[in-house]
mmCIF file of N, CA, C and O in Angstrom:
data_model
loop_
_atom_site.group_PDB
_atom_site.id
_atom_site.type_symbol
_atom_site.label_atom_id
_atom_site.label_comp_id
_atom_site.label_asym_id
_atom_site.label_seq_id
_atom_site.Cartn_x
_atom_site.Cartn_y
_atom_site.Cartn_z
ATOM 1 N N MET A 1 93.001 -96.006 15.369
ATOM 2 C CA MET A 1 93.596 -95.482 16.599
ATOM 3 C C MET A 1 92.670 -95.809 17.780
ATOM 4 O O MET A 1 91.467 -95.626 17.697
ATOM 5 N N GLU A 2 93.263 -96.284 18.832
ATOM 6 C CA GLU A 2 92.470 -96.584 20.029
ATOM 7 C C GLU A 2 91.905 -95.291 20.619
ATOM 8 O O GLU A 2 92.527 -94.235 20.521
ATOM 9 N N THR A 3 90.774 -95.387 21.242
ATOM 10 C CA THR A 3 90.112 -94.203 21.807
ATOM 11 C C THR A 3 91.014 -93.468 22.788
ATOM 12 O O THR A 3 91.123 -92.242 22.740
ATOM 13 N N LEU A 4 91.690 -94.204 23.653
ATOM 14 C CA LEU A 4 92.567 -93.570 24.643
ATOM 15 C C LEU A 4 93.698 -92.811 23.961
ATOM 16 O O LEU A 4 94.046 -91.702 24.374
ATOM 17 N N ASP A 5 94.266 -93.400 22.903
ATOM 18 C CA ASP A 5 95.326 -92.717 22.153
ATOM 19 C C ASP A 5 94.785 -91.461 21.476
ATOM 20 O O ASP A 5 95.467 -90.435 21.411
ATOM 21 N N LYS A 6 93.556 -91.545 20.972
ATOM 22 C CA LYS A 6 92.935 -90.391 20.318
ATOM 23 C C LYS A 6 92.767 -89.257 21.330
ATOM 24 O O LYS A 6 93.093 -88.107 21.054
ATOM 25 N N ILE A 7 92.276 -89.589 22.523
ATOM 26 C CA ILE A 7 92.089 -88.585 23.578
ATOM 27 C C ILE A 7 93.436 -87.953 23.947
ATOM 28 O O ILE A 7 93.557 -86.725 24.006
ATOM 29 N N LYS A 8 94.447 -88.790 24.159
ATOM 30 C CA LYS A 8 95.774 -88.266 24.537
ATOM 31 C C LYS A 8 96.317 -87.341 23.463
ATOM 32 O O LYS A 8 96.863 -86.280 23.779
ATOM 33 N N SER A 9 96.185 -87.724 22.187
ATOM 34 C CA SER A 9 96.741 -86.873 21.138
ATOM 35 C C SER A 9 95.941 -85.580 20.987
ATOM 36 O O SER A 9 96.516 -84.521 20.740
ATOM 37 N N GLN A 10 94.619 -85.624 21.189
ATOM 38 C CA GLN A 10 93.824 -84.382 21.144
ATOM 39 C C GLN A 10 94.283 -83.425 22.234
ATOM 40 O O GLN A 10 94.433 -82.224 21.990
ATOM 41 N N ILE A 11 94.495 -83.951 23.424
ATOM 42 C CA ILE A 11 94.906 -83.109 24.556
ATOM 43 C C ILE A 11 96.313 -82.554 24.328
ATOM 44 O O ILE A 11 96.591 -81.393 24.622
ATOM 45 N N GLU A 12 97.209 -83.375 23.753
ATOM 46 C CA GLU A 12 98.575 -82.921 23.478
ATOM 47 C C GLU A 12 98.619 -81.885 22.356
ATOM 48 O O GLU A 12 99.396 -80.936 22.416
ATOM 49 N N GLU A 13 97.802 -82.072 21.326
ATOM 50 C CA GLU A 13 97.888 -81.239 20.123
ATOM 51 C C GLU A 13 97.145 -79.921 20.255
ATOM 52 O O GLU A 13 97.364 -79.010 19.464
ATOM 53 N N ASN A 14 96.240 -79.808 21.215
ATOM 54 C CA ASN A 14 95.435 -78.597 21.367
ATOM 55 C C ASN A 14 95.688 -77.967 22.727
ATOM 56 O O ASN A 14 95.328 -78.534 23.747
ATOM 57 N N THR A 15 96.293 -76.792 22.713
ATOM 58 C CA THR A 15 96.648 -76.120 23.963
ATOM 59 C C THR A 15 95.412 -75.840 24.807
ATOM 60 O O THR A 15 95.432 -76.011 26.020
ATOM 61 N N ILE A 16 94.340 -75.402 24.156
ATOM 62 C CA ILE A 16 93.080 -75.112 24.847
ATOM 63 C C ILE A 16 92.017 -75.987 24.193
ATOM 64 O O ILE A 16 91.721 -75.821 23.009
ATOM 65 N N LEU A 17 91.477 -76.912 24.953
ATOM 66 C CA LEU A 17 90.555 -77.895 24.392
ATOM 67 C C LEU A 17 89.347 -78.066 25.297
ATOM 68 O O LEU A 17 89.488 -78.278 26.499
ATOM 69 N N LEU A 18 88.165 -77.967 24.703
ATOM 70 C CA LEU A 18 86.924 -78.144 25.449
ATOM 71 C C LEU A 18 86.196 -79.367 24.904
ATOM 72 O O LEU A 18 85.858 -79.418 23.724
ATOM 73 N N TYR A 19 86.015 -80.355 25.767
ATOM 74 C CA TYR A 19 85.152 -81.490 25.428
ATOM 75 C C TYR A 19 83.758 -81.081 25.849
ATOM 76 O O TYR A 19 83.530 -80.740 27.011
ATOM 77 N N MET A 20 82.820 -81.079 24.904
ATOM 78 C CA MET A 20 81.494 -80.548 25.193
ATOM 79 C C MET A 20 80.422 -81.290 24.406
ATOM 80 O O MET A 20 80.729 -82.087 23.526
ATOM 81 N N LYS A 21 79.175 -80.999 24.742
ATOM 82 C CA LYS A 21 78.045 -81.531 23.997
ATOM 83 C C LYS A 21 77.629 -80.474 22.976
ATOM 84 O O LYS A 21 77.212 -79.388 23.357
ATOM 85 N N GLY A 22 77.790 -80.814 21.702
ATOM 86 C CA GLY A 22 77.500 -79.862 20.643
ATOM 87 C C GLY A 22 78.750 -79.079 20.283
ATOM 88 O O GLY A 22 79.872 -79.543 20.478
ATOM 89 N N SER A 23 78.551 -77.878 19.749
ATOM 90 C CA SER A 23 79.667 -77.011 19.368
ATOM 91 C C SER A 23 79.485 -75.656 20.046
ATOM 92 O O SER A 23 78.393 -75.349 20.525
ATOM 93 N N PRO A 24 80.538 -74.829 20.076
ATOM 94 C CA PRO A 24 80.389 -73.521 20.727
ATOM 95 C C PRO A 24 79.241 -72.697 20.138
ATOM 96 O O PRO A 24 78.540 -71.994 20.868
ATOM 97 N N LYS A 25 79.029 -72.787 18.829
ATOM 98 C CA LYS A 25 77.936 -72.023 18.217
ATOM 99 C C LYS A 25 76.580 -72.695 18.414
ATOM 100 O O LYS A 25 75.559 -72.029 18.427
ATOM 101 N N PHE A 26 76.578 -74.015 18.527
ATOM 102 C CA PHE A 26 75.329 -74.767 18.707
ATOM 103 C C PHE A 26 75.469 -75.790 19.830
ATOM 104 O O PHE A 26 75.488 -76.993 19.590
ATOM 105 N N PRO A 27 75.604 -75.309 21.074
ATOM 106 C CA PRO A 27 75.758 -76.243 22.188
ATOM 107 C C PRO A 27 74.481 -77.050 22.404
ATOM 108 O O PRO A 27 73.383 -76.564 22.147
ATOM 109 N N SER A 28 74.666 -78.285 22.859
ATOM 110 C CA SER A 28 73.526 -79.184 23.057
ATOM 111 C C SER A 28 73.145 -79.348 24.518
ATOM 112 O O SER A 28 72.314 -80.178 24.843
ATOM 113 N N CYS A 29 73.780 -78.602 25.401
ATOM 114 C CA CYS A 29 73.343 -78.602 26.801
ATOM 115 C C CYS A 29 73.726 -77.278 27.440
ATOM 116 O O CYS A 29 74.642 -76.597 26.981
ATOM 117 N N GLY A 30 73.013 -76.916 28.484
ATOM 118 C CA GLY A 30 73.235 -75.634 29.142
ATOM 119 C C GLY A 30 74.628 -75.473 29.719
ATOM 120 O O GLY A 30 75.221 -74.399 29.648
ATOM 121 N N PHE A 31 75.170 -76.553 30.275
ATOM 122 C CA PHE A 31 76.508 -76.475 30.876
ATOM 123 C C PHE A 31 77.562 -76.244 29.799
ATOM 124 O O PHE A 31 78.469 -75.431 29.968
ATOM 125 N N SER A 32 77.440 -76.964 28.672
ATOM 126 C CA SER A 32 78.385 -76.768 27.568
ATOM 127 C C SER A 32 78.252 -75.359 27.004
ATOM 128 O O SER A 32 79.242 -74.730 26.630
ATOM 129 N N SER A 33 77.027 -74.852 26.960
ATOM 130 C CA SER A 33 76.788 -73.495 26.477
ATOM 131 C C SER A 33 77.500 -72.471 27.358
ATOM 132 O O SER A 33 78.209 -71.591 26.867
ATOM 133 N N GLN A 34 77.323 -72.586 28.675
ATOM 134 C CA GLN A 34 77.965 -71.645 29.609
ATOM 135 C C GLN A 34 79.484 -71.708 29.494
ATOM 136 O O GLN A 34 80.156 -70.676 29.460
ATOM 137 N N ALA A 35 80.008 -72.924 29.451
ATOM 138 C CA ALA A 35 81.471 -73.102 29.399
ATOM 139 C C ALA A 35 82.046 -72.512 28.114
ATOM 140 O O ALA A 35 83.049 -71.794 28.145
ATOM 141 N N SER A 36 81.411 -72.798 26.980
ATOM 142 C CA SER A 36 81.945 -72.291 25.713
ATOM 143 C C SER A 36 81.785 -70.767 25.621
ATOM 144 O O SER A 36 82.663 -70.084 25.088
ATOM 145 N N GLN A 37 80.700 -70.219 26.173
ATOM 146 C CA GLN A 37 80.520 -68.761 26.192
ATOM 147 C C GLN A 37 81.638 -68.085 26.997
ATOM 148 O O GLN A 37 82.200 -67.078 26.569
ATOM 149 N N ALA A 38 81.939 -68.649 28.155
ATOM 150 C CA ALA A 38 83.012 -68.080 28.987
ATOM 151 C C ALA A 38 84.337 -68.119 28.237
ATOM 152 O O ALA A 38 85.085 -67.139 28.234
ATOM 153 N N LEU A 39 84.607 -69.246 27.570
ATOM 154 C CA LEU A 39 85.856 -69.362 26.811
ATOM 155 C C LEU A 39 85.889 -68.363 25.655
ATOM 156 O O LEU A 39 86.917 -67.723 25.427
ATOM 157 N N MET A 40 84.778 -68.234 24.939
ATOM 158 C CA MET A 40 84.747 -67.299 23.804
ATOM 159 C C MET A 40 84.967 -65.869 24.282
ATOM 160 O O MET A 40 85.606 -65.081 23.599
ATOM 161 N N GLN A 41 84.465 -65.538 25.484
ATOM 162 C CA GLN A 41 84.645 -64.184 26.013
ATOM 163 C C GLN A 41 86.095 -63.906 26.403
ATOM 164 O O GLN A 41 86.471 -62.753 26.575
ATOM 165 N N CYS A 42 86.894 -64.965 26.516
ATOM 166 C CA CYS A 42 88.323 -64.768 26.790
ATOM 167 C C CYS A 42 89.047 -64.278 25.537
ATOM 168 O O CYS A 42 90.178 -63.805 25.615
ATOM 169 N N GLY A 43 88.398 -64.422 24.378
ATOM 170 C CA GLY A 43 88.925 -63.829 23.151
ATOM 171 C C GLY A 43 90.020 -64.616 22.440
ATOM 172 O O GLY A 43 90.671 -64.076 21.554
ATOM 173 N N GLU A 44 90.239 -65.851 22.823
ATOM 174 C CA GLU A 44 91.268 -66.658 22.159
ATOM 175 C C GLU A 44 90.613 -67.845 21.478
ATOM 176 O O GLU A 44 89.560 -68.314 21.899
ATOM 177 N N GLN A 45 91.289 -68.344 20.434
ATOM 178 C CA GLN A 45 90.773 -69.524 19.764
ATOM 179 C C GLN A 45 90.978 -70.736 20.655
ATOM 180 O O GLN A 45 91.958 -70.816 21.397
ATOM 181 N N PHE A 46 90.028 -71.658 20.588
ATOM 182 C CA PHE A 46 90.188 -72.917 21.308
ATOM 183 C C PHE A 46 89.591 -74.032 20.467
ATOM 184 O O PHE A 46 88.728 -73.808 19.627
ATOM 185 N N ALA A 47 90.089 -75.221 20.694
ATOM 186 C CA ALA A 47 89.580 -76.392 20.004
ATOM 187 C C ALA A 47 88.462 -77.002 20.838
ATOM 188 O O ALA A 47 88.390 -76.789 22.045
ATOM 189 N N TYR A 48 87.600 -77.749 20.174
ATOM 190 C CA TYR A 48 86.564 -78.453 20.918
ATOM 191 C C TYR A 48 86.312 -79.799 20.268
ATOM 192 O O TYR A 48 86.605 -80.009 19.099
ATOM 193 N N VAL A 49 85.789 -80.705 21.061
ATOM 194 C CA VAL A 49 85.352 -82.009 20.568
ATOM 195 C C VAL A 49 83.915 -82.191 21.018
ATOM 196 O O VAL A 49 83.613 -82.059 22.202
ATOM 197 N N ASP A 50 83.048 -82.475 20.053
ATOM 198 C CA ASP A 50 81.638 -82.739 20.347
ATOM 199 C C ASP A 50 81.516 -84.200 20.739
ATOM 200 O O ASP A 50 81.628 -85.087 19.900
ATOM 201 N N ILE A 51 81.302 -84.446 22.023
ATOM 202 C CA ILE A 51 81.248 -85.841 22.497
ATOM 203 C C ILE A 51 79.996 -86.559 22.028
ATOM 204 O O ILE A 51 79.956 -87.785 22.025
ATOM 205 N N LEU A 52 78.979 -85.808 21.605
ATOM 206 C CA LEU A 52 77.780 -86.457 21.074
ATOM 207 C C LEU A 52 78.076 -87.113 19.723
ATOM 208 O O LEU A 52 77.447 -88.100 19.358
ATOM 209 N N GLN A 53 79.043 -86.548 18.996
ATOM 210 C CA GLN A 53 79.464 -87.123 17.716
ATOM 211 C C GLN A 53 80.545 -88.191 17.906
ATOM 212 O O GLN A 53 80.927 -88.864 16.962
ATOM 213 N N ASN A 54 81.071 -88.289 19.124
ATOM 214 C CA ASN A 54 82.170 -89.212 19.422
ATOM 215 C C ASN A 54 81.834 -90.041 20.660
ATOM 216 O O ASN A 54 82.406 -89.820 21.733
ATOM 217 N N PRO A 55 80.920 -91.004 20.528
ATOM 218 C CA PRO A 55 80.483 -91.766 21.709
ATOM 219 C C PRO A 55 81.619 -92.546 22.369
ATOM 220 O O PRO A 55 81.597 -92.771 23.576
ATOM 221 N N ASP A 56 82.641 -92.905 21.588
ATOM 222 C CA ASP A 56 83.795 -93.605 22.171
ATOM 223 C C ASP A 56 84.529 -92.693 23.148
ATOM 224 O O ASP A 56 84.884 -93.101 24.260
ATOM 225 N N ILE A 57 84.716 -91.440 22.763
ATOM 226 C CA ILE A 57 85.378 -90.474 23.650
ATOM 227 C C ILE A 57 84.482 -90.184 24.851
ATOM 228 O O ILE A 57 84.955 -90.117 25.982
ATOM 229 N N ARG A 58 83.187 -90.063 24.601
ATOM 230 C CA ARG A 58 82.239 -89.802 25.692
ATOM 231 C C ARG A 58 82.323 -90.906 26.745
ATOM 232 O O ARG A 58 82.213 -90.650 27.949
ATOM 233 N N ALA A 59 82.536 -92.134 26.302
ATOM 234 C CA ALA A 59 82.600 -93.267 27.229
ATOM 235 C C ALA A 59 83.947 -93.345 27.952
ATOM 236 O O ALA A 59 84.005 -93.665 29.140
ATOM 237 N N GLU A 60 85.031 -93.037 27.251
ATOM 238 C CA GLU A 60 86.370 -93.255 27.805
ATOM 239 C C GLU A 60 86.948 -92.066 28.565
ATOM 240 O O GLU A 60 87.702 -92.243 29.517
ATOM 241 N N LEU A 61 86.634 -90.845 28.141
ATOM 242 C CA LEU A 61 87.271 -89.661 28.742
ATOM 243 C C LEU A 61 87.041 -89.542 30.251
ATOM 244 O O LEU A 61 87.986 -89.236 30.977
ATOM 245 N N PRO A 62 85.817 -89.792 30.758
ATOM 246 C CA PRO A 62 85.647 -89.676 32.212
ATOM 247 C C PRO A 62 86.587 -90.588 32.997
ATOM 248 O O PRO A 62 87.082 -90.207 34.061
ATOM 249 N N LYS A 63 86.877 -91.770 32.470
ATOM 250 C CA LYS A 63 87.818 -92.683 33.149
ATOM 251 C C LYS A 63 89.233 -92.141 33.061
ATOM 252 O O LYS A 63 89.971 -92.133 34.048
ATOM 253 N N TYR A 64 89.618 -91.680 31.870
ATOM 254 C CA TYR A 64 90.967 -91.147 31.661
ATOM 255 C C TYR A 64 91.199 -89.909 32.528
ATOM 256 O O TYR A 64 92.226 -89.774 33.183
ATOM 257 N N ALA A 65 90.216 -89.010 32.530
ATOM 258 C CA ALA A 65 90.357 -87.737 33.245
ATOM 259 C C ALA A 65 90.077 -87.865 34.734
ATOM 260 O O ALA A 65 90.410 -86.987 35.507
ATOM 261 N N ASN A 66 89.426 -88.979 35.118
ATOM 262 C CA ASN A 66 88.972 -89.130 36.490
ATOM 263 C C ASN A 66 88.009 -87.988 36.835
ATOM 264 O O ASN A 66 88.046 -87.428 37.923
ATOM 265 N N TRP A 67 87.188 -87.626 35.841
ATOM 266 C CA TRP A 67 86.215 -86.540 35.981
ATOM 267 C C TRP A 67 84.948 -87.015 35.277
ATOM 268 O O TRP A 67 84.954 -87.250 34.082
ATOM 269 N N PRO A 68 83.826 -87.148 36.002
ATOM 270 C CA PRO A 68 82.664 -87.863 35.447
ATOM 271 C C PRO A 68 81.786 -87.097 34.466
ATOM 272 O O PRO A 68 81.004 -87.708 33.748
ATOM 273 N N THR A 69 81.890 -85.772 34.428
ATOM 274 C CA THR A 69 80.898 -84.997 33.679
ATOM 275 C C THR A 69 81.513 -84.212 32.522
ATOM 276 O O THR A 69 82.731 -84.059 32.427
ATOM 277 N N PHE A 70 80.624 -83.695 31.692
ATOM 278 C CA PHE A 70 81.018 -82.805 30.603
ATOM 279 C C PHE A 70 80.274 -81.497 30.781
ATOM 280 O O PHE A 70 79.184 -81.497 31.336
ATOM 281 N N PRO A 71 80.815 -80.381 30.331
ATOM 282 C CA PRO A 71 82.058 -80.232 29.582
ATOM 283 C C PRO A 71 83.300 -80.425 30.452
ATOM 284 O O PRO A 71 83.217 -80.413 31.675
ATOM 285 N N GLN A 72 84.430 -80.604 29.754
ATOM 286 C CA GLN A 72 85.735 -80.664 30.410
ATOM 287 C C GLN A 72 86.668 -79.720 29.674
ATOM 288 O O GLN A 72 86.807 -79.808 28.451
ATOM 289 N N LEU A 73 87.297 -78.832 30.412
ATOM 290 C CA LEU A 73 88.262 -77.906 29.826
ATOM 291 C C LEU A 73 89.673 -78.375 30.148
ATOM 292 O O LEU A 73 90.004 -78.600 31.308
ATOM 293 N N TRP A 74 90.473 -78.521 29.101
ATOM 294 C CA TRP A 74 91.884 -78.896 29.233
ATOM 295 C C TRP A 74 92.725 -77.742 28.718
ATOM 296 O O TRP A 74 92.484 -77.233 27.624
ATOM 297 N N VAL A 75 93.698 -77.318 29.497
ATOM 298 C CA VAL A 75 94.613 -76.255 29.087
ATOM 299 C C VAL A 75 96.036 -76.761 29.301
ATOM 300 O O VAL A 75 96.395 -77.167 30.408
ATOM 301 N N GLU A 76 96.812 -76.753 28.229
ATOM 302 C CA GLU A 76 98.202 -77.220 28.258
ATOM 303 C C GLU A 76 98.315 -78.604 28.892
ATOM 304 O O GLU A 76 99.185 -78.852 29.735
ATOM 305 N N GLY A 77 97.417 -79.495 28.506
ATOM 306 C CA GLY A 77 97.487 -80.875 28.969
ATOM 307 C C GLY A 77 96.941 -81.129 30.358
ATOM 308 O O GLY A 77 96.960 -82.251 30.846
ATOM 309 N N GLU A 78 96.457 -80.088 31.020
ATOM 310 C CA GLU A 78 95.934 -80.228 32.379
ATOM 311 C C GLU A 78 94.423 -80.064 32.378
ATOM 312 O O GLU A 78 93.900 -79.127 31.758
ATOM 313 N N LEU A 79 93.734 -80.913 33.099
ATOM 314 C CA LEU A 79 92.288 -80.762 33.260
ATOM 315 C C LEU A 79 92.019 -79.604 34.210
ATOM 316 O O LEU A 79 92.470 -79.615 35.358
ATOM 317 N N ILE A 80 91.321 -78.591 33.707
ATOM 318 C CA ILE A 80 90.962 -77.453 34.541
ATOM 319 C C ILE A 80 89.694 -77.778 35.328
ATOM 320 O O ILE A 80 89.595 -77.514 36.512
ATOM 321 N N GLY A 81 88.703 -78.357 34.646
ATOM 322 C CA GLY A 81 87.479 -78.754 35.327
ATOM 323 C C GLY A 81 86.277 -78.630 34.419
ATOM 324 O O GLY A 81 86.398 -78.485 33.211
ATOM 325 N N GLY A 82 85.102 -78.665 35.043
ATOM 326 C CA GLY A 82 83.845 -78.610 34.323
ATOM 327 C C GLY A 82 83.213 -77.236 34.397
ATOM 328 O O GLY A 82 83.864 -76.252 34.738
ATOM 329 N N CYS A 83 81.942 -77.194 34.092
ATOM 330 C CA CYS A 83 81.212 -75.927 33.978
ATOM 331 C C CYS A 83 81.315 -75.074 35.241
ATOM 332 O O CYS A 83 81.606 -73.879 35.156
ATOM 333 N N ASP A 84 81.063 -75.642 36.410
ATOM 334 C CA ASP A 84 81.078 -74.846 37.649
ATOM 335 C C ASP A 84 82.436 -74.198 37.877
ATOM 336 O O ASP A 84 82.520 -73.013 38.225
ATOM 337 N N ILE A 85 83.498 -74.965 37.674
ATOM 338 C CA ILE A 85 84.851 -74.442 37.887
ATOM 339 C C ILE A 85 85.178 -73.385 36.840
ATOM 340 O O ILE A 85 85.725 -72.325 37.165
ATOM 341 N N ILE A 86 84.829 -73.656 35.578
ATOM 342 C CA ILE A 86 85.077 -72.690 34.497
ATOM 343 C C ILE A 86 84.364 -71.370 34.809
ATOM 344 O O ILE A 86 84.961 -70.294 34.722
ATOM 345 N N MET A 87 83.089 -71.452 35.198
ATOM 346 C CA MET A 87 82.320 -70.234 35.468
ATOM 347 C C MET A 87 82.860 -69.487 36.685
ATOM 348 O O MET A 87 82.953 -68.256 36.679
ATOM 349 N N GLU A 88 83.228 -70.226 37.711
ATOM 350 C CA GLU A 88 83.777 -69.590 38.912
ATOM 351 C C GLU A 88 85.088 -68.874 38.584
ATOM 352 O O GLU A 88 85.306 -67.725 38.984
ATOM 353 N N MET A 89 85.958 -69.548 37.824
ATOM 354 C CA MET A 89 87.231 -68.929 37.441
ATOM 355 C C MET A 89 86.996 -67.702 36.574
ATOM 356 O O MET A 89 87.675 -66.685 36.723
ATOM 357 N N PHE A 90 86.027 -67.796 35.653
ATOM 358 C CA PHE A 90 85.718 -66.663 34.770
ATOM 359 C C PHE A 90 85.233 -65.468 35.588
ATOM 360 O O PHE A 90 85.704 -64.345 35.410
ATOM 361 N N GLN A 91 84.305 -65.716 36.496
ATOM 362 C CA GLN A 91 83.728 -64.625 37.295
ATOM 363 C C GLN A 91 84.760 -63.995 38.228
ATOM 364 O O GLN A 91 84.671 -62.810 38.552
ATOM 365 N N GLN A 92 85.749 -64.789 38.650
ATOM 366 C CA GLN A 92 86.780 -64.248 39.540
ATOM 367 C C GLN A 92 87.975 -63.680 38.775
ATOM 368 O O GLN A 92 88.955 -63.251 39.370
ATOM 369 N N GLY A 93 87.884 -63.702 37.432
ATOM 370 C CA GLY A 93 88.957 -63.141 36.612
ATOM 371 C C GLY A 93 90.187 -64.027 36.521
ATOM 372 O O GLY A 93 91.263 -63.549 36.160
ATOM 373 N N GLU A 94 90.051 -65.306 36.832
ATOM 374 C CA GLU A 94 91.201 -66.218 36.792
ATOM 375 C C GLU A 94 91.316 -66.946 35.457
ATOM 376 O O GLU A 94 92.404 -67.356 35.060
ATOM 377 N N LEU A 95 90.187 -67.121 34.777
ATOM 378 C CA LEU A 95 90.200 -67.886 33.534
ATOM 379 C C LEU A 95 90.860 -67.100 32.397
ATOM 380 O O LEU A 95 91.664 -67.652 31.641
ATOM 381 N N GLN A 96 90.554 -65.819 32.297
ATOM 382 C CA GLN A 96 91.041 -65.009 31.189
ATOM 383 C C GLN A 96 92.573 -65.030 31.072
ATOM 384 O O GLN A 96 93.096 -65.330 29.992
ATOM 385 N N PRO A 97 93.322 -64.739 32.159
ATOM 386 C CA PRO A 97 94.786 -64.770 32.024
ATOM 387 C C PRO A 97 95.310 -66.176 31.729
ATOM 388 O O PRO A 97 96.284 -66.326 30.967
ATOM 389 N N LEU A 98 94.685 -67.194 32.290
ATOM 390 C CA LEU A 98 95.103 -68.574 32.030
ATOM 391 C C LEU A 98 94.986 -68.882 30.532
ATOM 392 O O LEU A 98 95.913 -69.409 29.920
ATOM 393 N N ILE A 99 93.855 -68.511 29.943
ATOM 394 C CA ILE A 99 93.608 -68.774 28.527
ATOM 395 C C ILE A 99 94.536 -67.924 27.656
ATOM 396 O O ILE A 99 95.115 -68.407 26.688
ATOM 397 N N LYS A 100 94.698 -66.651 28.005
ATOM 398 C CA LYS A 100 95.560 -65.761 27.216
ATOM 399 C C LYS A 100 97.010 -66.249 27.220
ATOM 400 O O LYS A 100 97.668 -66.263 26.191
ATOM 401 N N GLU A 101 97.514 -66.652 28.390
ATOM 402 C CA GLU A 101 98.893 -67.139 28.480
ATOM 403 C C GLU A 101 99.079 -68.418 27.679
ATOM 404 O O GLU A 101 100.073 -68.578 26.983
ATOM 405 N N ALA A 102 98.114 -69.323 27.783
ATOM 406 C CA ALA A 102 98.207 -70.580 27.042
ATOM 407 C C ALA A 102 98.166 -70.323 25.541
ATOM 408 O O ALA A 102 98.938 -70.895 24.775
ATOM 409 N N ALA A 103 97.280 -69.433 25.112
ATOM 410 C CA ALA A 103 97.137 -69.122 23.686
ATOM 411 C C ALA A 103 98.419 -68.476 23.158
ATOM 412 O O ALA A 103 98.823 -68.723 22.024
ATOM 413 N N ALA A 104 99.060 -67.657 23.974
ATOM 414 C CA ALA A 104 100.281 -66.969 23.552
ATOM 415 C C ALA A 104 101.421 -67.949 23.281
ATOM 416 O O ALA A 104 102.300 -67.700 22.467
ATOM 417 N N LYS A 105 101.390 -69.091 23.973
ATOM 418 C CA LYS A 105 102.451 -70.075 23.821
ATOM 419 C C LYS A 105 102.252 -71.002 22.621
ATOM 420 O O LYS A 105 103.150 -71.712 22.255
ATOM 421 N N SER A 106 101.026 -70.995 22.067
ATOM 422 C CA SER A 106 100.737 -71.994 21.049
ATOM 423 C C SER A 106 100.465 -71.359 19.694
ATOM 424 O O SER A 106 99.982 -70.243 19.612
ATOM 425 N N PRO A 107 100.747 -72.108 18.625
ATOM 426 C CA PRO A 107 100.353 -71.628 17.296
ATOM 427 C C PRO A 107 98.838 -71.696 17.165
ATOM 428 O O PRO A 107 98.189 -72.430 17.905
ATOM 429 N N ALA A 108 98.282 -70.949 16.247
ATOM 430 C CA ALA A 108 96.825 -71.000 16.008
ATOM 431 C C ALA A 108 96.435 -72.440 15.669
ATOM 432 O O ALA A 108 97.190 -73.156 15.030
ATOM 433 N N GLN A 109 95.271 -72.834 16.104
ATOM 434 C CA GLN A 109 94.877 -74.222 15.918
ATOM 435 C C GLN A 109 93.426 -74.325 15.483
ATOM 436 O O GLN A 109 92.629 -73.454 15.760
ATOM 437 N N ASP A 110 93.141 -75.399 14.805
ATOM 438 C CA ASP A 110 91.771 -75.683 14.390
ATOM 439 C C ASP A 110 91.318 -76.949 15.066
ATOM 440 O O ASP A 110 92.081 -77.898 15.214
ATOM 441 N N ALA A 111 90.074 -76.976 15.462
ATOM 442 C CA ALA A 111 89.513 -78.188 16.080
ATOM 443 C C ALA A 111 89.284 -79.242 15.018
ATOM 444 O O ALA A 111 89.191 -78.954 13.839
ATOM 445 N N GLU A 112 89.176 -80.473 15.491
ATOM 446 C CA GLU A 112 88.897 -81.567 14.574
ATOM 447 C C GLU A 112 87.426 -81.588 14.242
ATOM 448 O O GLU A 112 86.607 -81.309 15.056
#
């Protein structure tokens, strides 16, 4: 599967998806750590892709998303943003309802 097709299918198949460095339990950078912590505090399951284990995705996703940095949060096929946006939304109480509504619409999911 081509990298771009893999990215598109990950985004389509996972209602809440975080592209990050490392995993939520073992993040490999401070920004990924903050983003995954905020998501976990929303109390819903989310999928993640460790871009350190997927250098092809790490190279292609910024072009596809038109967003240069990681982490990247995708909800219902839409790019929400990176760490600063995730944290700002969380602190203003905007992230929690967004995540809860998205999770309510989707079946439980497991990350790849």
